[in-house]
Amino acid sequence: MNVNPMVSWVLRSPFHRVLSKTTMLVSYTGRKSGRQISLPVNYVRQGDVLWTLSMGKRSWWRNFRPTGPGRLRLQGRDVQVQGEVVEDEEEILAGMATFLKGMPQVARYLKISYAENGEPERDDLREAMRGRVLVRFQL
């Protein structure tokens, strides 16, 4: 069962607060199809930057490689953004650490261990990023 239409409806509705602290709706024009596409994704906010993680086998993130315009439905409001697939390893590791601090349940799922200083182990982050893509949206 595809829950994306239901989640998308909630994010567009007055009931968005149920999900909108960790989930946003990303809308963009498909690079090949030219169609308007929207899908819900989890995010972590760091100031004016929103981080999201995707499986590499999905295709939506390719519309932001290297960069591309998009629209977010973020906490009940539409916001124009520039999205960017992060490709520099140091930026990926830093962005991934930020994402995991905001969503610790993902760290458990990805089996990330933490150093004594509370930071995620770099080797675990590298392993977790295999087959995954980090996208940064600038507000």
PDB file of C-alpha atoms in Angstrom:
ATOM      1  CA  MET A   1       0.000   0.000   0.000  1.00  0.00           C
ATOM      2  CA  ASN A   2       1.412   3.372  -1.038  1.00  0.00           C
ATOM      3  CA  VAL A   3       0.965   5.802   1.864  1.00  0.00           C
ATOM      4  CA  ASN A   4       2.474   8.773   0.004  1.00  0.00           C
ATOM      5  CA  PRO A   5      -0.909  10.152  -1.188  1.00  0.00           C
ATOM      6  CA  MET A   6      -2.273  10.017   2.358  1.00  0.00           C
ATOM      7  CA  VAL A   7       0.831  11.653   3.849  1.00  0.00           C
ATOM      8  CA  SER A   8       0.792  14.294   1.090  1.00  0.00           C
ATOM      9  CA  TRP A   9      -2.857  15.069   1.847  1.00  0.00           C
ATOM     10  CA  VAL A  10      -2.125  15.492   5.564  1.00  0.00           C
ATOM     11  CA  LEU A  11       0.858  17.788   4.842  1.00  0.00           C
ATOM     12  CA  ARG A  12      -1.366  20.014   2.664  1.00  0.00           C
ATOM     13  CA  SER A  13      -4.213  20.048   5.188  1.00  0.00           C
ATOM     14  CA  PRO A  14      -4.851  22.003   8.397  1.00  0.00           C
ATOM     15  CA  PHE A  15      -3.795  18.791  10.204  1.00  0.00           C
ATOM     16  CA  HIS A  16      -0.196  19.059   8.922  1.00  0.00           C
ATOM     17  CA  ARG A  17       1.163  19.532  12.466  1.00  0.00           C
ATOM     18  CA  VAL A  18       0.743  15.793  13.031  1.00  0.00           C
ATOM     19  CA  LEU A  19       3.620  15.153  10.598  1.00  0.00           C
ATOM     20  CA  SER A  20       5.257  18.427   9.624  1.00  0.00           C
ATOM     21  CA  LYS A  21       7.951  18.574  12.315  1.00  0.00           C
ATOM     22  CA  THR A  22       9.836  15.778  10.539  1.00  0.00           C
ATOM     23  CA  THR A  23       8.138  15.389   7.143  1.00  0.00           C
ATOM     24  CA  MET A  24       7.811  17.842   4.269  1.00  0.00           C
ATOM     25  CA  LEU A  25       6.459  17.691   0.755  1.00  0.00           C
ATOM     26  CA  VAL A  26       9.043  18.207  -2.007  1.00  0.00           C
ATOM     27  CA  SER A  27       7.663  19.419  -5.355  1.00  0.00           C
ATOM     28  CA  TYR A  28       9.656  19.826  -8.547  1.00  0.00           C
ATOM     29  CA  THR A  29       9.370  19.635 -12.314  1.00  0.00           C
ATOM     30  CA  GLY A  30      10.592  16.263 -13.593  1.00  0.00           C
ATOM     31  CA  ARG A  31      13.754  16.720 -15.647  1.00  0.00           C
ATOM     32  CA  LYS A  32      12.676  14.143 -18.236  1.00  0.00           C
ATOM     33  CA  SER A  33       8.887  14.166 -18.050  1.00  0.00           C
ATOM     34  CA  GLY A  34       8.376  17.900 -17.495  1.00  0.00           C
ATOM     35  CA  ARG A  35       5.541  16.957 -15.103  1.00  0.00           C
ATOM     36  CA  GLN A  36       5.012  18.512 -11.699  1.00  0.00           C
ATOM     37  CA  ILE A  37       5.874  15.870  -9.069  1.00  0.00           C
ATOM     38  CA  SER A  38       5.385  15.961  -5.291  1.00  0.00           C
ATOM     39  CA  LEU A  39       6.481  13.479  -2.666  1.00  0.00           C
ATOM     40  CA  PRO A  40       6.845  13.419   1.116  1.00  0.00           C
ATOM     41  CA  VAL A  41      10.305  13.081   2.647  1.00  0.00           C
ATOM     42  CA  ASN A  42      11.716  13.209   6.172  1.00  0.00           C
ATOM     43  CA  TYR A  43      13.934  16.155   6.988  1.00  0.00           C
ATOM     44  CA  VAL A  44      16.097  17.701   9.676  1.00  0.00           C
ATOM     45  CA  ARG A  45      16.435  21.467   9.889  1.00  0.00           C
ATOM     46  CA  GLN A  46      19.724  23.216  10.647  1.00  0.00           C
ATOM     47  CA  GLY A  47      19.133  26.973  10.470  1.00  0.00           C
ATOM     48  CA  ASP A  48      18.227  27.788   6.853  1.00  0.00           C
ATOM     49  CA  VAL A  49      19.271  24.333   5.630  1.00  0.00           C
ATOM     50  CA  LEU A  50      17.036  21.276   5.419  1.00  0.00           C
ATOM     51  CA  TRP A  51      18.706  17.873   5.122  1.00  0.00           C
ATOM     52  CA  THR A  52      17.009  14.811   3.695  1.00  0.00           C
ATOM     53  CA  LEU A  53      18.195  11.311   2.935  1.00  0.00           C
ATOM     54  CA  SER A  54      17.106   9.085   0.065  1.00  0.00           C
ATOM     55  CA  MET A  55      17.858   5.638  -1.231  1.00  0.00           C
ATOM     56  CA  GLY A  56      20.034   5.902  -4.324  1.00  0.00           C
ATOM     57  CA  LYS A  57      17.730   3.593  -6.288  1.00  0.00           C
ATOM     58  CA  ARG A  58      14.964   6.195  -6.092  1.00  0.00           C
ATOM     59  CA  SER A  59      15.009   8.789  -8.832  1.00  0.00           C
ATOM     60  CA  TRP A  60      13.514  11.985  -7.392  1.00  0.00           C
ATOM     61  CA  TRP A  61      16.827  13.311  -6.068  1.00  0.00           C
ATOM     62  CA  ARG A  62      18.350  13.346  -9.559  1.00  0.00           C
ATOM     63  CA  ASN A  63      16.331  16.493 -10.238  1.00  0.00           C
ATOM     64  CA  PHE A  64      18.582  18.246  -7.722  1.00  0.00           C
ATOM     65  CA  ARG A  65      21.885  17.022  -9.159  1.00  0.00           C
ATOM     66  CA  PRO A  66      23.972  19.026  -9.075  1.00  0.00           C
ATOM     67  CA  THR A  67      21.348  21.669  -8.125  1.00  0.00           C
ATOM     68  CA  GLY A  68      17.795  22.473  -9.042  1.00  0.00           C
ATOM     69  CA  PRO A  69      14.798  24.562  -8.023  1.00  0.00           C
ATOM     70  CA  GLY A  70      11.974  23.122  -6.005  1.00  0.00           C
ATOM     71  CA  ARG A  71       9.087  23.977  -3.745  1.00  0.00           C
ATOM     72  CA  LEU A  72       8.575  22.625  -0.259  1.00  0.00           C
ATOM     73  CA  ARG A  73       5.395  22.346   1.736  1.00  0.00           C
ATOM     74  CA  LEU A  74       7.078  23.006   5.068  1.00  0.00           C
ATOM     75  CA  GLN A  75       5.066  23.244   8.278  1.00  0.00           C
ATOM     76  CA  GLY A  76       1.948  24.363   6.456  1.00  0.00           C
ATOM     77  CA  ARG A  77       3.595  26.879   4.109  1.00  0.00           C
ATOM     78  CA  ASP A  78       4.930  26.735   0.554  1.00  0.00           C
ATOM     79  CA  VAL A  79       8.573  27.753   0.252  1.00  0.00           C
ATOM     80  CA  GLN A  80      10.694  28.116  -2.898  1.00  0.00           C
ATOM     81  CA  VAL A  81      14.098  26.479  -2.489  1.00  0.00           C
ATOM     82  CA  GLN A  82      17.220  25.420  -4.273  1.00  0.00           C
ATOM     83  CA  GLY A  83      18.042  21.744  -3.771  1.00  0.00           C
ATOM     84  CA  GLU A  84      21.472  20.206  -4.112  1.00  0.00           C
ATOM     85  CA  VAL A  85      22.739  16.648  -4.017  1.00  0.00           C
ATOM     86  CA  VAL A  86      25.735  16.707  -1.682  1.00  0.00           C
ATOM     87  CA  GLU A  87      28.706  14.994  -3.295  1.00  0.00           C
ATOM     88  CA  ASP A  88      31.739  16.117  -1.271  1.00  0.00           C
ATOM     89  CA  GLU A  89      32.590  13.389   1.274  1.00  0.00           C
ATOM     90  CA  GLU A  90      33.296  15.777   4.172  1.00  0.00           C
ATOM     91  CA  GLU A  91      30.017  17.616   3.552  1.00  0.00           C
ATOM     92  CA  ILE A  92      28.175  14.293   3.327  1.00  0.00           C
ATOM     93  CA  LEU A  93      29.607  13.110   6.650  1.00  0.00           C
ATOM     94  CA  ALA A  94      28.821  16.423   8.379  1.00  0.00           C
ATOM     95  CA  GLY A  95      25.315  16.599   6.884  1.00  0.00           C
ATOM     96  CA  MET A  96      24.628  12.990   7.736  1.00  0.00           C
ATOM     97  CA  ALA A  97      25.749  13.567  11.345  1.00  0.00           C
ATOM     98  CA  THR A  98      23.320  16.511  11.554  1.00  0.00           C
ATOM     99  CA  PHE A  99      20.521  14.425  10.043  1.00  0.00           C
ATOM    100  CA  LEU A 100      21.110  11.620  12.559  1.00  0.00           C
ATOM    101  CA  LYS A 101      21.152  14.002  15.533  1.00  0.00           C
ATOM    102  CA  GLY A 102      17.728  15.209  14.464  1.00  0.00           C
ATOM    103  CA  MET A 103      16.425  11.695  13.751  1.00  0.00           C
ATOM    104  CA  PRO A 104      18.144   9.324  16.177  1.00  0.00           C
ATOM    105  CA  GLN A 105      15.778   6.493  15.223  1.00  0.00           C
ATOM    106  CA  VAL A 106      17.440   6.474  11.785  1.00  0.00           C
ATOM    107  CA  ALA A 107      20.840   6.091  13.446  1.00  0.00           C
ATOM    108  CA  ARG A 108      19.592   2.962  15.219  1.00  0.00           C
ATOM    109  CA  TYR A 109      18.138   1.624  11.964  1.00  0.00           C
ATOM    110  CA  LEU A 110      21.445   2.230  10.141  1.00  0.00           C
ATOM    111  CA  LYS A 111      23.446   0.741  13.041  1.00  0.00           C
ATOM    112  CA  ILE A 112      25.492   3.878  13.643  1.00  0.00           C
ATOM    113  CA  SER A 113      27.698   3.773  16.729  1.00  0.00           C
ATOM    114  CA  TYR A 114      28.901   6.866  18.537  1.00  0.00           C
ATOM    115  CA  ALA A 115      32.344   7.895  19.769  1.00  0.00           C
ATOM    116  CA  GLU A 116      32.975   8.987  23.375  1.00  0.00           C
ATOM    117  CA  ASN A 117      32.527  12.628  22.313  1.00  0.00           C
ATOM    118  CA  GLY A 118      28.960  11.869  21.168  1.00  0.00           C
ATOM    119  CA  GLU A 119      29.722  12.139  17.466  1.00  0.00           C
ATOM    120  CA  PRO A 120      28.788   9.347  15.040  1.00  0.00           C
ATOM    121  CA  GLU A 121      31.640   7.069  13.991  1.00  0.00           C
ATOM    122  CA  ARG A 122      32.897   8.179  10.572  1.00  0.00           C
ATOM    123  CA  ASP A 123      33.329   4.635   9.271  1.00  0.00           C
ATOM    124  CA  ASP A 124      29.730   3.844  10.248  1.00  0.00           C
ATOM    125  CA  LEU A 125      28.564   6.981   8.430  1.00  0.00           C
ATOM    126  CA  ARG A 126      30.488   5.997   5.304  1.00  0.00           C
ATOM    127  CA  GLU A 127      28.981   2.516   5.414  1.00  0.00           C
ATOM    128  CA  ALA A 128      25.471   3.885   5.982  1.00  0.00           C
ATOM    129  CA  MET A 129      25.810   6.184   2.956  1.00  0.00           C
ATOM    130  CA  ARG A 130      26.403   3.277   0.572  1.00  0.00           C
ATOM    131  CA  GLY A 131      23.394   3.248  -1.697  1.00  0.00           C
ATOM    132  CA  ARG A 132      22.045   6.467  -0.162  1.00  0.00           C
ATOM    133  CA  VAL A 133      22.013  10.104  -1.225  1.00  0.00           C
ATOM    134  CA  LEU A 134      22.014  13.236   0.921  1.00  0.00           C
ATOM    135  CA  VAL A 135      20.099  16.248  -0.393  1.00  0.00           C
ATOM    136  CA  ARG A 136      20.420  19.755   1.009  1.00  0.00           C
ATOM    137  CA  PHE A 137      17.664  22.333   0.541  1.00  0.00           C
ATOM    138  CA  GLN A 138      18.603  25.958   1.120  1.00  0.00           C
ATOM    139  CA  LEU A 139      15.768  28.204   2.300  1.00  0.00           C
TER     140      LEU A 139
END
